[in-house]
Coordinates of C-alpha atoms and ligand atoms in Angstrom, one line a residue:
X1 CA 12.7 -7.9 17.5
X2 CA 14.1 -11.5 17.9
X3 CA 14.4 -13.5 14.7
X4 CA 15.2 -17.1 14.0
X5 CA 16.3 -18.0 10.5
X6 CA 16.3 -21.4 8.8
X7 CA 18.1 -21.4 5.5
X8 CA 20.5 -24.0 4.2
X9 CA 22.4 -21.9 1.6
X10 CA 25.3 -20.3 3.5
X11 CA 25.4 -17.1 1.4
X12 CA 21.7 -16.5 1.6
X13 CA 21.7 -17.3 5.4
X14 CA 24.5 -14.9 6.1
X15 CA 23.0 -12.3 3.8
X16 CA 19.7 -12.4 5.6
X17 CA 21.4 -12.1 9.0
X18 CA 23.3 -9.0 7.9
X19 CA 20.3 -7.4 6.2
X20 CA 18.1 -8.0 9.2
X21 CA 20.7 -6.8 11.7
X22 CA 21.3 -3.7 9.6
X23 CA 17.6 -3.0 10.1
X24 CA 17.7 -3.4 13.8
X25 CA 16.5 -7.0 14.2
X26 CA 18.3 -9.3 16.5
X27 CA 19.0 -12.7 14.9
X28 CA 19.1 -15.1 17.8
X29 CA 19.6 -18.2 15.7
X30 CA 20.4 -18.9 12.0
X31 CA 20.5 -22.6 11.2
X32 CA 20.9 -24.7 8.1
X33 CA 18.7 -27.8 8.8
X34 CA 15.1 -28.6 9.6
X35 CA 15.7 -30.3 13.0
X36 CA 17.9 -27.4 14.2
X37 CA 15.2 -25.0 13.0
X38 CA 12.4 -26.8 14.9
X39 CA 14.5 -26.9 18.0
X40 CA 15.3 -23.1 17.7
X41 CA 11.7 -22.1 17.0
X42 CA 10.3 -24.1 19.9
X43 CA 13.0 -23.4 22.5
X44 CA 13.7 -19.7 21.7
X45 CA 10.1 -18.8 20.7
X46 CA 11.3 -15.8 18.6
X47 CA 9.1 -12.8 17.6
X48 CA 9.2 -14.1 14.0
X49 CA 10.8 -17.0 12.1
X50 CA 12.2 -16.8 8.6
X51 CA 11.9 -20.2 7.1
X52 CA 13.2 -21.6 3.8
X53 CA 10.9 -24.3 2.4
X54 CA 13.6 -26.7 1.1
X55 CA 15.9 -27.7 4.0
X56 CA 17.9 -30.8 4.8
X57 CA 17.5 -33.6 5.4
X58 CA 15.1 -34.3 2.5
X59 CA 15.2 -30.9 0.7
X60 CA 11.5 -31.2 -0.2
X61 CA 9.3 -29.3 2.1
X62 CA 11.0 -29.8 5.5
X63 CA 10.9 -26.1 6.3
X64 CA 7.1 -25.9 5.9
X65 CA 6.6 -29.0 8.0
X66 CA 8.8 -27.4 10.7
X67 CA 6.8 -24.2 10.6
X68 CA 3.5 -26.2 11.0
X69 CA 5.0 -28.2 13.9
X70 CA 6.3 -25.1 15.6
X71 CA 3.0 -23.4 15.4
X72 CA 1.3 -26.4 16.8
X73 CA 3.6 -26.0 19.8
X74 CA 3.3 -22.2 19.9
X75 CA 0.0 -21.2 18.3
X76 CA 0.3 -18.1 16.2
X77 CA 4.1 -18.1 16.2
X78 CA 4.8 -15.7 13.4
X79 CA 6.5 -17.3 10.4
X80 CA 7.6 -15.8 7.1
X81 CA 8.1 -18.6 4.6
X82 CA 10.7 -17.9 1.8
X83 CA 10.3 -20.2 -1.1
X84 CA 11.6 -20.8 -4.5
X85 CA 8.3 -22.5 -5.4
X86 CA 4.7 -22.5 -4.2
X87 CA 4.5 -25.7 -2.3
X88 CA 0.9 -26.5 -2.7
X89 CA -0.2 -28.9 0.0
X90 CA 1.7 -27.7 3.0
X91 CA 1.3 -24.0 2.2
X92 CA -2.4 -24.4 2.4
X93 CA -2.2 -26.3 5.7
X94 CA 0.0 -23.5 7.1
X95 CA -2.3 -20.8 6.0
X96 CA -5.4 -22.6 7.1
X97 CA -4.8 -22.6 10.8
X98 CA -6.3 -19.2 10.8
X99 CA -4.3 -17.7 13.6
X100 CA -2.3 -15.2 11.7
X101 CA 1.3 -14.1 11.7
X102 CA 2.0 -15.8 8.4
X103 CA 3.9 -14.7 5.3
X104 CA 4.7 -16.5 2.1
X105 CA 7.1 -14.8 -0.3
X106 CA 8.8 -16.2 -3.3
X107 CA 12.6 -15.6 -3.3
X108 CA 12.8 -14.3 -6.8
X109 CA 10.1 -11.8 -6.2
X110 CA 11.7 -10.0 -3.2
X111 CA 13.3 -6.9 -4.7
X112 CA 14.2 -4.6 -1.9
X113 CA 15.2 -4.4 1.8
X114 CA 12.2 -2.3 2.4
X115 CA 9.8 -4.7 0.9
X116 CA 11.2 -7.6 2.8
X117 CA 11.7 -5.9 6.2
X118 CA 8.2 -4.5 6.0
X119 CA 6.7 -7.9 5.2
X120 CA 8.6 -9.3 8.2
X121 CA 7.3 -6.7 10.5
X122 CA 3.7 -7.2 9.3
X123 CA 4.0 -11.0 9.9
X124 CA 5.6 -10.4 13.3
X125 CA 2.7 -8.1 14.2
X126 CA 0.2 -10.9 13.4
X127 CA -0.6 -9.9 9.8
X128 CA -0.6 -11.9 6.7
X129 CA 1.6 -11.3 3.7
X130 CA 1.2 -13.3 0.6
X131 CA 2.9 -13.1 -2.7
X132 CA 0.2 -12.7 -5.3
X133 CA 1.6 -15.7 -7.2
X134 CA 1.0 -17.8 -4.0
X135 CA -2.6 -16.6 -3.8
X136 CA -3.4 -17.4 -7.4
X137 CA -1.9 -20.9 -7.1
X138 CA -3.7 -21.6 -3.9
X139 CA -6.9 -20.4 -5.5
X140 CA -6.7 -22.2 -8.8
X141 CA -5.9 -25.7 -7.5
X142 CA -8.1 -26.7 -4.7
X143 CA -10.8 -29.2 -3.8
X144 CA -14.4 -28.1 -4.0
X145 CA -15.1 -28.2 -0.3
X146 CA -12.5 -25.8 0.8
X147 CA -13.5 -22.3 1.8
X148 CA -11.6 -20.8 -1.1
X149 CA -13.6 -22.9 -3.5
X150 CA -16.7 -21.1 -2.5
X151 CA -15.4 -17.8 -3.8
X152 CA -16.7 -16.5 -7.1
X153 CA -14.1 -15.7 -9.8
X154 CA -14.7 -12.0 -9.1
X155 CA -14.0 -12.5 -5.4
X156 CA -10.9 -14.4 -6.2
X157 CA -9.7 -11.6 -8.4
X158 CA -10.3 -9.2 -5.6
X159 CA -8.3 -11.4 -3.2
X160 CA -5.4 -11.5 -5.6
X161 CA -5.5 -7.8 -5.9
X162 CA -5.5 -7.4 -2.2
X163 CA -2.7 -9.8 -1.8
X164 CA -0.7 -7.7 -4.2
X165 CA -1.6 -4.5 -2.5
X166 CA -1.0 -5.5 1.0
X167 CA 2.6 -6.7 1.3
X168 CA 3.8 -3.2 0.2
X169 CA 5.4 -0.9 2.8
X170 CA 2.2 0.5 4.1
X171 CA 2.2 1.3 7.8
X172 CA -1.1 2.3 9.4
X173 CA -1.1 4.2 12.6
X174 CA -4.8 3.2 12.9
X175 CA -6.1 -0.3 12.5
X176 CA -9.5 0.7 11.1
X177 CA -10.3 1.6 7.6
X178 CA -13.5 3.6 7.4
X179 CA -15.7 5.7 5.3
X180 CA -17.8 8.2 7.2
X181 CA -17.5 6.2 10.4
X182 CA -18.4 2.9 8.7
X183 CA -15.8 0.2 8.8
X184 CA -14.7 -0.7 5.3
X185 CA -12.7 -3.7 6.2
X186 CA -10.6 -4.4 9.3
X187 CA -7.6 -5.2 7.1
X188 CA -7.5 -7.1 3.9
X189 CA -5.2 -9.8 5.4
X190 CA -7.5 -10.3 8.4
X191 CA -10.5 -10.7 6.2
X192 CA -8.7 -13.2 4.2
X193 CA -7.8 -15.2 7.3
X194 CA -11.3 -15.2 8.6
X195 CA -12.6 -16.4 5.2
X196 CA -10.4 -19.4 5.6
X197 CA -11.5 -20.3 9.1
X198 CA -13.9 -23.2 9.5
X199 CA -17.6 -22.7 10.0
X200 CA -20.1 -20.8 8.0
X201 CA -17.4 -18.7 6.4
X202 CA -19.6 -17.2 3.8
X203 CA -21.0 -14.8 6.4
X204 CA -17.8 -12.9 6.5
X205 CA -17.6 -12.2 2.8
X206 CA -19.7 -9.0 2.7
X207 CA -16.9 -7.2 4.7
X208 CA -14.6 -8.0 1.9
X209 CA -17.1 -7.2 -0.8
X210 CA -18.0 -3.9 0.9
X211 CA -14.7 -2.4 0.1
X212 CA -13.2 -3.8 -3.0
X213 CA -15.3 -5.6 -5.6
X214 CA -17.3 -2.6 -6.9
X215 CA -14.0 -0.9 -7.6
X216 CA -11.9 -3.7 -9.0
X217 CA -12.1 -2.2 -12.5
X218 CA -11.4 1.2 -11.2
X219 CA -8.4 0.0 -9.2
X220 CA -7.2 -1.8 -12.4
X221 CA -7.6 1.4 -14.4
X222 CA -5.7 3.3 -11.8
X223 CA -2.9 0.8 -11.8
X224 CA -2.7 0.8 -15.6
X225 CA -2.8 4.6 -16.0
X226 CA 0.3 6.4 -16.9
X227 CA 1.8 8.5 -14.1
X228 CA 3.7 8.7 -10.9
X229 CA 1.9 6.8 -8.2
X230 CA 3.1 3.4 -7.1
X231 CA 0.2 1.0 -6.6
X232 CA 0.7 0.5 -2.9
X233 CA 0.8 4.2 -2.3
X234 CA -2.3 4.6 -4.5
X235 CA -4.2 2.1 -2.4
X236 CA -3.2 4.0 0.7
X237 CA -4.3 7.2 -0.9
X238 CA -7.7 5.6 -1.8
X239 CA -8.2 4.5 1.8
X240 CA -7.3 8.0 2.9
X241 CA -9.9 9.6 0.6
X242 CA -12.6 7.1 1.8
X243 CA -11.9 8.1 5.3
X244 CA -11.7 11.9 4.9
X245 CA -14.3 12.6 2.2
X246 CA -16.9 12.9 4.9
X247 CA -15.2 16.0 6.3
X248 CA -15.5 17.6 2.9
X249 CA -14.5 17.2 -0.8
X250 CA -11.1 16.0 -2.0
X251 CA -8.8 18.4 -3.6
X252 CA -5.8 17.2 -5.6
X253 CA -3.0 19.4 -6.8
X254 CA -1.1 17.8 -9.7
X255 CA -3.5 15.8 -11.8
X256 CA -1.0 15.0 -14.6
X257 CA -2.7 12.2 -16.6
X258 CA -5.1 11.1 -13.8
X259 CA -3.4 8.2 -12.2
X260 CA -3.7 9.4 -8.6
X261 CA -7.0 10.9 -9.4
X262 CA -8.4 7.4 -10.1
X263 CA -7.1 6.2 -6.8
X264 CA -8.9 9.1 -5.1
X265 CA -12.1 8.2 -6.9
X266 CA -11.7 4.6 -5.8
X267 CA -11.7 5.7 -2.2
X268 CA -14.4 8.3 -2.5
X269 CA -16.8 5.8 -4.2
X270 CA -16.7 3.7 -1.0
X271 CA -18.3 6.5 1.0
X272 CA -21.9 7.1 0.4
X273 CA -21.6 10.7 -0.9
X274 CA -23.1 12.5 -3.9
X275 CA -20.8 12.8 -6.9
X276 CA -18.6 14.6 -7.7
X277 CA -16.3 14.9 -4.7
X278 CA -12.9 15.0 -6.3
X279 CA -11.5 18.2 -7.6
X280 CA -8.2 18.0 -9.4
X281 CA -6.1 21.0 -10.3
X282 CA -3.2 21.3 -12.7
X283 CA -2.1 23.9 -15.3
X284 CA -1.3 20.9 -17.5
X285 CA 1.9 22.3 -18.7
X286 CA 4.0 19.9 -16.6
X287 CA 6.5 20.4 -13.9
X288 CA 10.2 21.1 -14.5
X289 CA 11.1 17.4 -14.9
X290 CA 8.5 17.0 -17.6
X291 CA 9.9 19.6 -19.9
X292 CA 11.9 18.8 -23.1
X293 CA 15.4 17.6 -22.2
X294 CA 14.4 16.6 -18.6
X295 CA 14.2 13.1 -17.2
X296 CA 10.4 12.6 -17.4
X297 CA 9.7 14.3 -20.7
X298 CA 7.3 12.5 -22.9
X299 CA 7.4 13.9 -26.5
X300 CA 4.0 12.4 -27.1
X301 CA 2.4 14.9 -24.7
X302 CA 3.5 18.0 -26.6
X303 CA 0.7 19.8 -28.3
X304 CA 1.8 20.2 -31.9
X305 CA -0.1 23.5 -32.5
X306 CA 1.5 25.3 -29.5
X307 CA 4.7 23.3 -29.0
X308 CA 3.8 23.2 -25.3
X309 CA 3.3 20.2 -23.1
X310 CA -0.4 19.5 -22.6
X311 CA -1.5 16.7 -20.3
X312 CA -5.2 17.7 -20.2
X313 CA -6.3 15.5 -23.2
X314 CA -4.6 12.5 -21.6
X315 CA -6.3 13.2 -18.2
X316 CA -9.7 13.4 -19.8
X317 CA -9.1 10.1 -21.7
X318 CA -8.0 8.4 -18.4
X319 CA -11.1 9.5 -16.7
X320 CA -13.4 8.6 -19.6
X321 CA -11.9 5.1 -20.0
X322 CA -12.3 4.4 -16.3
X323 CA -15.9 5.7 -16.5
X324 CA -15.0 8.3 -13.8
X325 CA -15.8 11.6 -15.5
X326 CA -18.8 12.2 -13.3
X327 CA -16.7 11.7 -10.2
X328 CA -14.2 14.5 -10.9
X329 CA -14.2 18.2 -11.5
X330 CA -11.2 19.1 -13.6
X331 CA -9.8 22.5 -13.0
X332 CA -7.1 23.9 -15.3
X333 CA -5.0 26.6 -13.7
X334 CA -2.0 27.5 -11.6
X335 CA -2.0 26.2 -8.0
X336 CA -1.9 29.5 -6.2
X337 CA -4.4 31.2 -8.5
X338 CA -7.0 28.4 -8.1
X339 CA -6.4 28.4 -4.3
X340 CA -7.3 32.1 -4.2
X341 CA -10.7 31.4 -5.7
X342 CA -11.6 28.0 -4.2
X343 CA -12.3 28.0 -0.5
X344 CA -13.1 24.5 0.7
X345 CA -12.8 23.5 3.4
X346 CA -11.6 20.2 2.0
X347 CA -11.8 16.9 3.7
X348 CA -8.6 15.9 2.0
X349 CA -6.0 18.1 0.2
X350 CA -3.5 16.0 -1.7
X351 CA -0.3 17.8 -2.8
X352 CA 1.5 16.2 -5.7
X353 CA 2.7 19.2 -7.8
X354 CA 6.0 20.7 -8.7
X355 CA 9.1 19.6 -6.9
X356 CA 11.1 22.8 -6.8
X357 CA 11.4 24.5 -3.5
X358 CA 9.3 27.5 -4.6
X359 CA 6.6 25.3 -6.1
X360 CA 6.3 23.1 -3.0
X361 CA 6.2 26.1 -0.6
X362 CA 3.6 27.8 -2.8
X363 CA 1.4 24.7 -2.8
X364 CA 1.7 24.3 0.9
X365 CA 0.9 27.9 1.7
X366 CA -1.9 28.0 -0.9
X367 CA -3.7 24.8 0.2
X368 CA -2.9 23.9 3.8
X369 CA -5.3 26.6 5.1
X370 CA -8.1 25.0 3.1
X371 CA -7.9 21.7 5.0
X372 CA -11.0 21.1 7.2
X373 CA -10.7 20.6 10.9
X374 CA -10.1 16.9 11.4
X375 CA -9.5 16.7 7.6
X376 CA -6.2 15.6 6.1
X377 CA -3.3 17.0 4.2
X378 CA -1.5 14.3 2.1
X379 CA 1.9 15.0 0.6
X380 CA 3.5 12.9 -2.1
X381 CA 7.3 12.3 -2.8
X382 CA 8.3 12.9 0.8
X383 CA 11.9 11.6 1.1
X384 CA 13.5 12.1 4.5
X385 CA 16.8 10.8 3.0
X386 CA 18.2 13.1 0.2
X387 CA 19.6 10.0 -1.4
X388 CA 16.1 8.9 -2.2
X389 CA 14.8 12.1 -3.8
X390 CA 14.4 15.8 -3.8
X391 CA 13.8 17.5 -0.4
X392 CA 11.2 20.1 -1.2
X393 CA 8.1 17.9 -0.4
X394 CA 9.9 16.7 2.7
X395 CA 10.4 20.3 3.9
X396 CA 6.8 21.2 3.6
X397 CA 5.9 18.0 5.3
X398 CA 8.2 19.0 8.2
X399 CA 6.8 22.5 8.2
X400 CA 3.2 21.1 8.5
X401 CA 4.3 18.9 11.4
X402 CA 6.3 21.7 13.1
X403 CA 3.3 24.0 12.8
X404 CA 1.7 21.9 15.5
X405 CA -1.5 21.9 13.5
X406 CA -1.2 18.4 12.1
X407 CA -0.6 14.9 13.4
X408 CA 0.8 12.2 11.2
X409 CA -1.7 9.4 10.6
X410 CA -0.3 7.3 7.7
X411 CA 3.0 6.6 6.0
X412 CA 3.0 4.6 2.8
X413 CA 6.2 4.7 0.7
X414 CA 6.8 8.4 0.0
X415 CA 3.1 9.3 0.8
X416 CA 2.5 11.0 4.2
X417 CA -0.9 11.8 5.5
X418 CA -1.3 14.4 8.2
X419 CA -4.6 15.0 10.0
X420 CA -5.5 18.6 11.0
X421 CA -6.2 18.9 14.7
X422 CA -9.8 19.9 15.4
X423 CA -9.4 23.1 17.4
X424 CA -11.8 23.3 20.3
X425 CA -11.9 19.6 20.6
X426 CA -8.3 18.7 20.7
X427 CA -6.1 21.1 22.6
X428 CA -3.0 22.2 20.7
X429 CA 0.0 20.9 22.6
X430 CA 2.6 23.5 23.6
Ligands
SAH501 N1 -0.5 13.0 -9.4 C1 0.1 12.6 -10.7 C2 1.5 13.1 -10.9 C3 1.6 14.6 -10.8 S1 3.0 15.3 -11.6 C4 0.1 11.1 -10.8 O1 -0.4 10.4 -10.0 O2 0.7 10.6 -11.8 C5 3.0 16.9 -11.1 C6 1.9 17.8 -11.8 O3 1.9 19.0 -11.2 C7 2.2 18.1 -13.3 O4 1.2 17.6 -14.1 C8 2.3 19.6 -13.4 O5 1.8 20.1 -14.5 C9 1.6 20.0 -12.1 N2 2.1 21.3 -11.6 C10 3.3 21.6 -11.3 N3 3.3 22.9 -10.8 C11 2.1 23.4 -10.9 C12 1.4 24.6 -10.5 N4 2.1 25.6 -10.0 N5 0.1 24.7 -10.7 C13 -0.6 23.7 -11.2 N6 -0.1 22.5 -11.5 C14 1.2 22.4 -11.4
MG502 MG1 4.5 12.3 -6.9

């Protein structure tokens, strides 16, 4: 992928060049001033431009003006703006051309290579990546006749949530998000763009509303819940549940305090299915790492009368506060024992249990056979690189793929979703 960089600070410019080259991008120009940047963007027509807002000569918003001018020359030329500030006027002009391939990130809110590189790829691919801060500023200061001014406070809230969820490293192998064959939303970013386009924009709103607003409170509760599910992965899990619940109910192994459970409920509620469709299984005594003396031990979770860890009360409280008790069947028991008595088939089996080799293998062997044809097996904490985390979940993920029975359909952080081949319809490759 060919990249042009416009950044006046030498260290930042060189840093960006090295970071991007280390991730396989080819930096074809890295320049310090606005005129040089405009020249490079127009003559080289890169796959994506990385543009600092404040560039010489005036150090005001030269970079943004260059981006707008370059896109006038090459409509849709993907540009990722890097800014110290939200530059009100021009940012809106840049976003309003409704062609796509636009990103706007605040420098002090980029925290990792992954986050940045994935944002850049999204933009290069025609997507939109906005820092939530940018969204909220754009939405709070605007004139009445702009498209965004027509949004209700609720819709704005949703948009801000979407903006926060989207820039995360979520890579879809499929472009549609659906529930039981019905499109939920083509992609948050695209809906956002359409909303901004001129014309009777209001028409497009139901697409946005169809997916998110009824669940804003639920998404908030999921985000706020204690546990081990990053928000971006949780949203991907929600979309997975929405998509697969039509093949059968959703089975979660590893409820802990209900965080991922709420993301599953978020997704399932999008599909028009009778409650409850989420079954969550845990013995509630914690994994190894939750025991006293281990990294994730929380003394507040110890039941004083038994001296044992007990996450069940906390799970129930999480569900009750989110008003999701009717959506979930809580099962208390050991993974393998429950699997022996619970048949399925399940539309989605989500494995997020113990991380020892033995625990992961048991979970896989216990639950993988219960995944419906064309249903999905999701596995959390999959780290291909041992430097990032334990290898047990990665090994069962490999095992599922190597079995030839599953095809990978989604990667989001350490979440992997594998779809079971439908025997009889899809021939198993040799
Ligand atoms: N999904 C949770 C995190 C799960 S932590 C979240 O989103 O926050 C892993 C959970 O797996 C722990 O609560 C632990 O009690 C449970 N667990 C580990 N081994 C288990 C087993 N063999 N049977 C049932 N539950 C198990
Ligand atoms: Mg996990």
